[in-house]
Structures are given as C-alpha cells and as structure tokens.
PDB file of C-alpha atoms in Angstrom:
ATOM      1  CA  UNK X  26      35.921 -47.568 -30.653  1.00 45.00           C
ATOM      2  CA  UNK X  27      38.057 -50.240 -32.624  1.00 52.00           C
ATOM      3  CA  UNK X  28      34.925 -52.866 -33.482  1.00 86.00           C
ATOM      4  CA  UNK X  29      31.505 -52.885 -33.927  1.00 92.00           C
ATOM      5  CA  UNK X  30      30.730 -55.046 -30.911  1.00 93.00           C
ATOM      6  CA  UNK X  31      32.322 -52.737 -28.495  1.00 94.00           C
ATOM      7  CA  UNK X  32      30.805 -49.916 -30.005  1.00 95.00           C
ATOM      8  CA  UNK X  33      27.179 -51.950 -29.618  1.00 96.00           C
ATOM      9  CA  UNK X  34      28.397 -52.628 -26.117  1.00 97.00           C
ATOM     10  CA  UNK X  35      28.928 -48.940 -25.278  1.00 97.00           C
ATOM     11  CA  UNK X  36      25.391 -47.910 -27.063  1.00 97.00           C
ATOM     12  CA  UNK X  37      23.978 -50.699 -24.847  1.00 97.00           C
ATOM     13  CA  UNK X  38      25.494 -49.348 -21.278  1.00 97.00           C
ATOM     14  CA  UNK X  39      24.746 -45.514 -22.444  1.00 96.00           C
ATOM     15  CA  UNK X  40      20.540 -46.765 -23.302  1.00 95.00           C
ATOM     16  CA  UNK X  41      20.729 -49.004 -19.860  1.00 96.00           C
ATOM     17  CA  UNK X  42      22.485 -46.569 -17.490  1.00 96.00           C
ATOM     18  CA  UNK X  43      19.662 -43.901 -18.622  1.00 91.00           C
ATOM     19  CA  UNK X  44      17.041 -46.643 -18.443  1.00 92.00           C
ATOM     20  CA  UNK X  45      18.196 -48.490 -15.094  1.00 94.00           C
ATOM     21  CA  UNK X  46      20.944 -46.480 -13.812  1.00 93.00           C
ATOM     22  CA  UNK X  47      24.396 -48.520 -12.859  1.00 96.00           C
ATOM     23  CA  UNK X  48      23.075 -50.516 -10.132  1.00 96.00           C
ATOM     24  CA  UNK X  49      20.239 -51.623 -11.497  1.00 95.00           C
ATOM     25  CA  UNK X  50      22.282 -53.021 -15.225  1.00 96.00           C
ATOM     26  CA  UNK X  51      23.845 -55.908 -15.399  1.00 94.00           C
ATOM     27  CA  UNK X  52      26.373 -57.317 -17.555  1.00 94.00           C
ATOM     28  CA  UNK X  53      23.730 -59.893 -18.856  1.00 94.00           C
ATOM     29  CA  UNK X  54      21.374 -56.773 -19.931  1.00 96.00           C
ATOM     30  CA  UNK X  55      24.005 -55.402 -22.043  1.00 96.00           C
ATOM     31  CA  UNK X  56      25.209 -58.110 -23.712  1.00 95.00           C
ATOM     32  CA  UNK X  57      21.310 -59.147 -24.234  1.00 95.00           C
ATOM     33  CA  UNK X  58      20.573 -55.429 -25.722  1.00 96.00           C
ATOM     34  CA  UNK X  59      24.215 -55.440 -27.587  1.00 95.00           C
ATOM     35  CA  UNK X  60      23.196 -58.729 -29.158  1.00 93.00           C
ATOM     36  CA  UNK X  61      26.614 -59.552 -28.381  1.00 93.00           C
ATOM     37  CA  UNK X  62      28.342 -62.966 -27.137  1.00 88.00           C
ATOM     38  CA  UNK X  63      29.110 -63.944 -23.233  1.00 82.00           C
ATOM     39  CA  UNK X  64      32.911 -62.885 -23.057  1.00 87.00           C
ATOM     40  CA  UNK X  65      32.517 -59.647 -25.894  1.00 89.00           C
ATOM     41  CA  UNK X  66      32.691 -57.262 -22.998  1.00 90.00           C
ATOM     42  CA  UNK X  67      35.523 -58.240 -21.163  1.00 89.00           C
ATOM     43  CA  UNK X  68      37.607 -58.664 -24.565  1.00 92.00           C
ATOM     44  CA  UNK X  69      36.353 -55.090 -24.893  1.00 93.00           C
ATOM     45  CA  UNK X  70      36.441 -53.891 -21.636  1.00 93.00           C
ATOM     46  CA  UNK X  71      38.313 -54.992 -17.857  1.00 93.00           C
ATOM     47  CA  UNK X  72      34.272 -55.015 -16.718  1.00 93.00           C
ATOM     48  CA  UNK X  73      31.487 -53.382 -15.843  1.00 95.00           C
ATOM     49  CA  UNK X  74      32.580 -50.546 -14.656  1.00 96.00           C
ATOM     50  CA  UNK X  75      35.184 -49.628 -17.210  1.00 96.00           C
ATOM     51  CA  UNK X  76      32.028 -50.050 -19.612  1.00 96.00           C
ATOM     52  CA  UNK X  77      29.886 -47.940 -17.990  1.00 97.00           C
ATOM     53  CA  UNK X  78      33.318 -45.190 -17.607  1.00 97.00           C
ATOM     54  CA  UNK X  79      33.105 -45.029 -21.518  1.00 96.00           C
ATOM     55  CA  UNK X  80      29.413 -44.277 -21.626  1.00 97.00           C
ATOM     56  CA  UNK X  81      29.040 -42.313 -18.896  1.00 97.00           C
ATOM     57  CA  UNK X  82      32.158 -40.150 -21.006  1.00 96.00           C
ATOM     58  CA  UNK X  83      30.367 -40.454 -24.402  1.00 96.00           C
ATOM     59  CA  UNK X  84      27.097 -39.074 -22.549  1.00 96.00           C
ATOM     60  CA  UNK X  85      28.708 -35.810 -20.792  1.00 96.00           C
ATOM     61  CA  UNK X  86      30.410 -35.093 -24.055  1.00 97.00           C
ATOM     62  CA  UNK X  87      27.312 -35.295 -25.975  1.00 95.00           C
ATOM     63  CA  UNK X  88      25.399 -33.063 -23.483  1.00 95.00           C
ATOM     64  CA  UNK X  89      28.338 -30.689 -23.331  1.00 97.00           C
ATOM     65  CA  UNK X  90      28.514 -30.104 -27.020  1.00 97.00           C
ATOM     66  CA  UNK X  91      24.988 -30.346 -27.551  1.00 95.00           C
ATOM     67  CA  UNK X  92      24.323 -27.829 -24.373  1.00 97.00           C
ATOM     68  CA  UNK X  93      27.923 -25.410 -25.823  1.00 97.00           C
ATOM     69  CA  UNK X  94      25.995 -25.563 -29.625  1.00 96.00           C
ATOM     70  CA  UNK X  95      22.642 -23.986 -28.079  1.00 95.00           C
ATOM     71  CA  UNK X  96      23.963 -21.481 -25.739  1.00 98.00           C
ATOM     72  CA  UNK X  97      26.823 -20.232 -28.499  1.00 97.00           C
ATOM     73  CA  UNK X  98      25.826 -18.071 -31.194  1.00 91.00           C
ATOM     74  CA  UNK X  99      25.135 -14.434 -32.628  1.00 94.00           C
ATOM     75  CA  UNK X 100      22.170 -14.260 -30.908  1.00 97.00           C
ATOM     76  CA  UNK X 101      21.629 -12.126 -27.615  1.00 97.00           C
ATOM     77  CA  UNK X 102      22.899 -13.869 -24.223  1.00 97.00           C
ATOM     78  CA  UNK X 103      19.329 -13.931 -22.482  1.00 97.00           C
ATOM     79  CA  UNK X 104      17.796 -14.893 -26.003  1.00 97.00           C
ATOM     80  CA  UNK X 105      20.385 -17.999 -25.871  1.00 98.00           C
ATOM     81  CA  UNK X 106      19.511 -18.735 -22.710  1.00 97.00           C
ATOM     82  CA  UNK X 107      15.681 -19.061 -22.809  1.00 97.00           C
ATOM     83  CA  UNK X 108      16.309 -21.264 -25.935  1.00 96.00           C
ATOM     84  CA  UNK X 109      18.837 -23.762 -23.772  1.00 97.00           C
ATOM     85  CA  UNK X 110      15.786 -23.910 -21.092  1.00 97.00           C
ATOM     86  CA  UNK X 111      12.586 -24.397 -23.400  1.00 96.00           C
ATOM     87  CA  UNK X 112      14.614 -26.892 -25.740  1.00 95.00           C
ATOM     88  CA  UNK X 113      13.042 -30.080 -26.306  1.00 94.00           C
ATOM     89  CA  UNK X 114      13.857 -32.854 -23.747  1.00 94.00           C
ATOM     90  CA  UNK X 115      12.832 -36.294 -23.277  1.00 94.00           C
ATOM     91  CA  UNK X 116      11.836 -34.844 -19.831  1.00 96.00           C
ATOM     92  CA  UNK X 117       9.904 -38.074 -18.048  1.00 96.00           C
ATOM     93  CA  UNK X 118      13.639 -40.119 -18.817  1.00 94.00           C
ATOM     94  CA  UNK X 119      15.497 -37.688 -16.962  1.00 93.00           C
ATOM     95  CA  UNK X 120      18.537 -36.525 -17.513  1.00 95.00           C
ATOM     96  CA  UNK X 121      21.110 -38.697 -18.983  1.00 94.00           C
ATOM     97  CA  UNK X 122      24.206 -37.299 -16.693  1.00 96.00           C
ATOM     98  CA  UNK X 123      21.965 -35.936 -13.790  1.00 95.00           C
ATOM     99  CA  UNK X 124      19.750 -39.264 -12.989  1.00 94.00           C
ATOM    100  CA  UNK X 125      23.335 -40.883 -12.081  1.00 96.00           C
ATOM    101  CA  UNK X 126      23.900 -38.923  -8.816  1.00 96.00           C
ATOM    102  CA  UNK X 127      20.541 -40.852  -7.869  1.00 93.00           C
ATOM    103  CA  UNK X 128      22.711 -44.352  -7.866  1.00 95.00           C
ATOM    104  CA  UNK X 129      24.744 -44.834  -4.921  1.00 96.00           C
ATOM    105  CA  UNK X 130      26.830 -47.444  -6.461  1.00 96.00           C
ATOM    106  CA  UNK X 131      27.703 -45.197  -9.122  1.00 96.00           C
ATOM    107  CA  UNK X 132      28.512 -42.311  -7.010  1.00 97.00           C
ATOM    108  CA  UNK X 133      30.239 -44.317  -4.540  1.00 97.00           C
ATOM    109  CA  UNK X 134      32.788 -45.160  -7.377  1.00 97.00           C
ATOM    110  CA  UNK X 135      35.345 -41.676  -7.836  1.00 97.00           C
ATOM    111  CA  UNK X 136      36.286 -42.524 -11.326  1.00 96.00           C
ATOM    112  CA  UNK X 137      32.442 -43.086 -12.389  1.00 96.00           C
ATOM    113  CA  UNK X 138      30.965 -40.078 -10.078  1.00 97.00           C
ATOM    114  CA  UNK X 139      34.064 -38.097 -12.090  1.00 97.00           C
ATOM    115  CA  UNK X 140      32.435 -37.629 -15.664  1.00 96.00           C
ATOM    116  CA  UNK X 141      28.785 -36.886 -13.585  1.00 97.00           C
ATOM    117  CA  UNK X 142      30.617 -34.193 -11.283  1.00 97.00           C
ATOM    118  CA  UNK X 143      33.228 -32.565 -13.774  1.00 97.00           C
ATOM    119  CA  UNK X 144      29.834 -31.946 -16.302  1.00 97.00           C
ATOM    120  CA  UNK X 145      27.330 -30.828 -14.061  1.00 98.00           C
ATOM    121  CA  UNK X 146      29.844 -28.059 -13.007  1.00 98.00           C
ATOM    122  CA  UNK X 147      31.335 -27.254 -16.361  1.00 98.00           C
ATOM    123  CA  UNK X 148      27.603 -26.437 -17.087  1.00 98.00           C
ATOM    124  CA  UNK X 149      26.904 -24.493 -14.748  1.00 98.00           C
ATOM    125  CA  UNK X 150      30.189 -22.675 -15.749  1.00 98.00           C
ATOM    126  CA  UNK X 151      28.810 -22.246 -18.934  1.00 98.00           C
ATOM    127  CA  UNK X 152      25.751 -20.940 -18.123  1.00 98.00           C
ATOM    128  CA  UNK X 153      27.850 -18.140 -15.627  1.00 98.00           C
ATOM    129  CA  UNK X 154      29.784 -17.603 -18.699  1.00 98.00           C
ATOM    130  CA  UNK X 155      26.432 -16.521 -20.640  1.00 98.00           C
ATOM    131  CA  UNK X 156      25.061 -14.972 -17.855  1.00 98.00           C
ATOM    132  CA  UNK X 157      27.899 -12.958 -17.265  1.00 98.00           C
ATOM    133  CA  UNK X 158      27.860 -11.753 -21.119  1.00 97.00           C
ATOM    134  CA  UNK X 159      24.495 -10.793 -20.845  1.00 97.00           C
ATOM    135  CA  UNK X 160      24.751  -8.622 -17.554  1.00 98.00           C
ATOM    136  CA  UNK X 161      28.122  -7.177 -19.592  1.00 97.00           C
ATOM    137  CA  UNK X 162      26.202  -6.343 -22.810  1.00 97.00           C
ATOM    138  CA  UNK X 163      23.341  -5.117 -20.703  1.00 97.00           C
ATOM    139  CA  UNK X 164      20.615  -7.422 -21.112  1.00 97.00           C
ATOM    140  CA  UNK X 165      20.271  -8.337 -17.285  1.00 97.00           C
ATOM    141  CA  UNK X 166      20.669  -6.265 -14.164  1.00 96.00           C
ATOM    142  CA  UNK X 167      24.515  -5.647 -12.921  1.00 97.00           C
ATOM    143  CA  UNK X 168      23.211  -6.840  -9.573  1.00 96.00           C
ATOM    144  CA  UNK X 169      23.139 -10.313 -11.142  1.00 96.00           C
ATOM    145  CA  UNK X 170      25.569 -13.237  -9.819  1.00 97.00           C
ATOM    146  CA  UNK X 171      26.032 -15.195 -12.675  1.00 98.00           C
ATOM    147  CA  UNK X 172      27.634 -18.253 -10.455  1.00 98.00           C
ATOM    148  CA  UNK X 173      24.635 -18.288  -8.440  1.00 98.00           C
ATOM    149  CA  UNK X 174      22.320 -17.987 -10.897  1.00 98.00           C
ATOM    150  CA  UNK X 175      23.717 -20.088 -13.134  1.00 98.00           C
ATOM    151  CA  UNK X 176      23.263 -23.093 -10.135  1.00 98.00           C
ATOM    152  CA  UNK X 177      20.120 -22.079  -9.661  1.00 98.00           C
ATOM    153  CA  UNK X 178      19.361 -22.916 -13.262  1.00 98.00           C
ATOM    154  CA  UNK X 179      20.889 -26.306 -13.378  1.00 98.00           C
ATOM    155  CA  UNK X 180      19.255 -26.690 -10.051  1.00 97.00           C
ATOM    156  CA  UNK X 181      15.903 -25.770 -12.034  1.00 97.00           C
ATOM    157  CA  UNK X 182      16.339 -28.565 -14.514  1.00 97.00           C
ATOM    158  CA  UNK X 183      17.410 -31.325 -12.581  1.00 97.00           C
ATOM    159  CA  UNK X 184      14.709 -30.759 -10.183  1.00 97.00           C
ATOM    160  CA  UNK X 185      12.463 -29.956 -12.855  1.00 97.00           C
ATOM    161  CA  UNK X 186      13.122 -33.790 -14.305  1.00 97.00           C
ATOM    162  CA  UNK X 187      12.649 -35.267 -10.764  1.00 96.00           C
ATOM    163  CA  UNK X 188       9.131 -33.313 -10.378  1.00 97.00           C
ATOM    164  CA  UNK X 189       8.014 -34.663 -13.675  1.00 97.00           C
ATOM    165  CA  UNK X 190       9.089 -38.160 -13.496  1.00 95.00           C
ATOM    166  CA  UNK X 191       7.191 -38.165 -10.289  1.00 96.00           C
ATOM    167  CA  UNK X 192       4.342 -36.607 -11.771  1.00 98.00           C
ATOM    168  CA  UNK X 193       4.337 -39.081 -15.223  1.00 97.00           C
ATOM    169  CA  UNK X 194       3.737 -35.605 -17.258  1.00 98.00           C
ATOM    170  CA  UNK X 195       6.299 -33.149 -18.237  1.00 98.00           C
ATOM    171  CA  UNK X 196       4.383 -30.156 -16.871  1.00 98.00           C
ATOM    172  CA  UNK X 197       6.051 -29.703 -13.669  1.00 98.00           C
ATOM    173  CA  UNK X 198       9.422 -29.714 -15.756  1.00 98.00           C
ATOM    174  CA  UNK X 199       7.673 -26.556 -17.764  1.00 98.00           C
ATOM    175  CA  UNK X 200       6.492 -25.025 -14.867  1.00 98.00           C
ATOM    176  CA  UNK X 201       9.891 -24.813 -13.538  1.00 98.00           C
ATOM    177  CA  UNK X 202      11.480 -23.621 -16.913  1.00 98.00           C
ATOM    178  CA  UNK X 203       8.475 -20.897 -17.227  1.00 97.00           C
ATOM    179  CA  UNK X 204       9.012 -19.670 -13.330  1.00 97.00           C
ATOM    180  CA  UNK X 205      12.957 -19.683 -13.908  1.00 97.00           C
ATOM    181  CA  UNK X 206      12.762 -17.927 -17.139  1.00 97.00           C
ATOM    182  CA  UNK X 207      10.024 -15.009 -15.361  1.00 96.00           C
ATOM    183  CA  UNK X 208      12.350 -14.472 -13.066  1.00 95.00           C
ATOM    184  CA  UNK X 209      15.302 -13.789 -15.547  1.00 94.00           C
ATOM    185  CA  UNK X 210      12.613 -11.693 -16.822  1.00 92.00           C
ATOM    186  CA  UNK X 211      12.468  -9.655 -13.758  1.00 91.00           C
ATOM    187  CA  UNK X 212      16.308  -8.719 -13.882  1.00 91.00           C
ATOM    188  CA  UNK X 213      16.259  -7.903 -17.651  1.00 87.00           C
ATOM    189  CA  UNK X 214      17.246  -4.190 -18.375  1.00 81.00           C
TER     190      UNK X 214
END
C-alpha cells in the first residue's frame, strides 16, 4: 500500500467487512473508522468494491499463512492437527473469510466471492495434505479419505462459528472441535 490513508482505508474495510459484512458497510463507515477525508477512497481505490477486493485478499492471506504456520512443523500430522482445531479464535466474530458467504451481495459479485472460494478450498487442501501425511506415516487408519475428511473439518469450524454466534458463548464452537477431534481419535492407529 503506497500511503498511509489507503492503508487506514484497507484496515477499515478488513475490521467492517468482519463486523458488518459487505452489504451492511458503507463507504461513509470506512472513511468514518479510517478517519480519512470524503474523496480518500476513490483516490485510493475505483470504489467500494475494489476496497473491499484488497481486504477481503489481505484477510485470506493472513488466514492462509497463519492456518500453513500451525499445521507445518516437526511435529506429528494428527498432533498438528488437533493444535489447528483447539487454537484460540475470536469464535462469537466468526470467521473473517467464512462469515462472507453469509452476504449475498458479496457472493453475488465473482471477483469478491473469488478470494472467499479460492481460500476455503485451498484449506481444505491443506488439511487433506496433513491428513494424508498422517494416514502415510501411520498415525490414522488407511481407510481414511483425507478430501472428505478434510471438508468435514472445515465444515466443523464454520458451523461451529455459526452455532456459537447463535448461542452468544463459544461452547458450541468447542463442542464441535472436541466431537471432531474424538472422532479423529477413533481412526488413530
């Protein structure tokens, strides 16, 4: 980012989208929480939407690297994985990249849906790919399908998030993470 106003512009749409989702920010909130002038954004940005295409991109390459940092390593595959699931989360916000599919606006738009699409399945790729390593060094049953398995655990955690934002308590999120994780437990060798 070239200035310090569009950078404040893109922190602004990355807090908002999370807060509100796309729909429900306007370009009046983030210019408000940017503390930036009426015009920055569009000498920044063509709009609104090319706005929210940066943050939405600096939020699924957070996550990514974040979510690639925790489930890389010299520790055991299934050891990995248990510490990508009980990691700490601000669970009643959501998820960042998952709450977007929630906004039909957003998802209605191909080059905003993109970044939301492209990360959800390059983490459930990743997850196969640790799955898979741990059925190959031993650690789970052969019988496991790491694709399948690996969308049933991003299945886990988005609906996990949904359960305890509906809730208001982040207990339904850890019940899901505890059930998921007992039945990893189940196919470990």
């Amino acid at each position: 980012m070239s200035t310090d106003t569009a950078r404040r512009l893109v922190e602004s749409m990355r807090d908002l989208l999370w807060e509100r989702g796309y729909t429900g920010t306007s370009p009046k909130a983030v210019l408000r929480r940017a503390g930036a002038g009426q015009g920055s954004m569009y000498h920044h940005f063509a709009g609104k939407a090319d706005l929210a295409r940066s943050a939405i991109g600096e939020n699924a390459q957070e996550m990514r690297a974040k979510a690639d940092a925790e489930l890389s390593g010299p520790a055991p595959a299934v050891e990995r994985l248990a510490a990508y699931l009980r990691r700490e989360r601000d669970v009643l916000r959501g998820c960042p990249i998952g709450g977007l599919t929630q906004d039909a606006e957003l998802m209605a738009d191909p080059q905003l849906r993109a970044p939301v699409t492209e990360t959800l399945a390059w983490l459930r790729s990743r997850l196969a790919e640790v799955l898979a390593e741990a059925v190959a060094a031993g650690e789970l049953a052969p019988s496991l399908d790491p694709g399948a398995t690996a969308a049933t655990l991003v299945a886990t955690l988005q609906g996990g998030y949904v359960l305890a934002r509906a809730a208001g308590s982040p207990e339904p999120f850890d019940q899901a993470v505890a059930g998921v994780l007992g039945l990893l437990s189940a196919v470990r060798i």
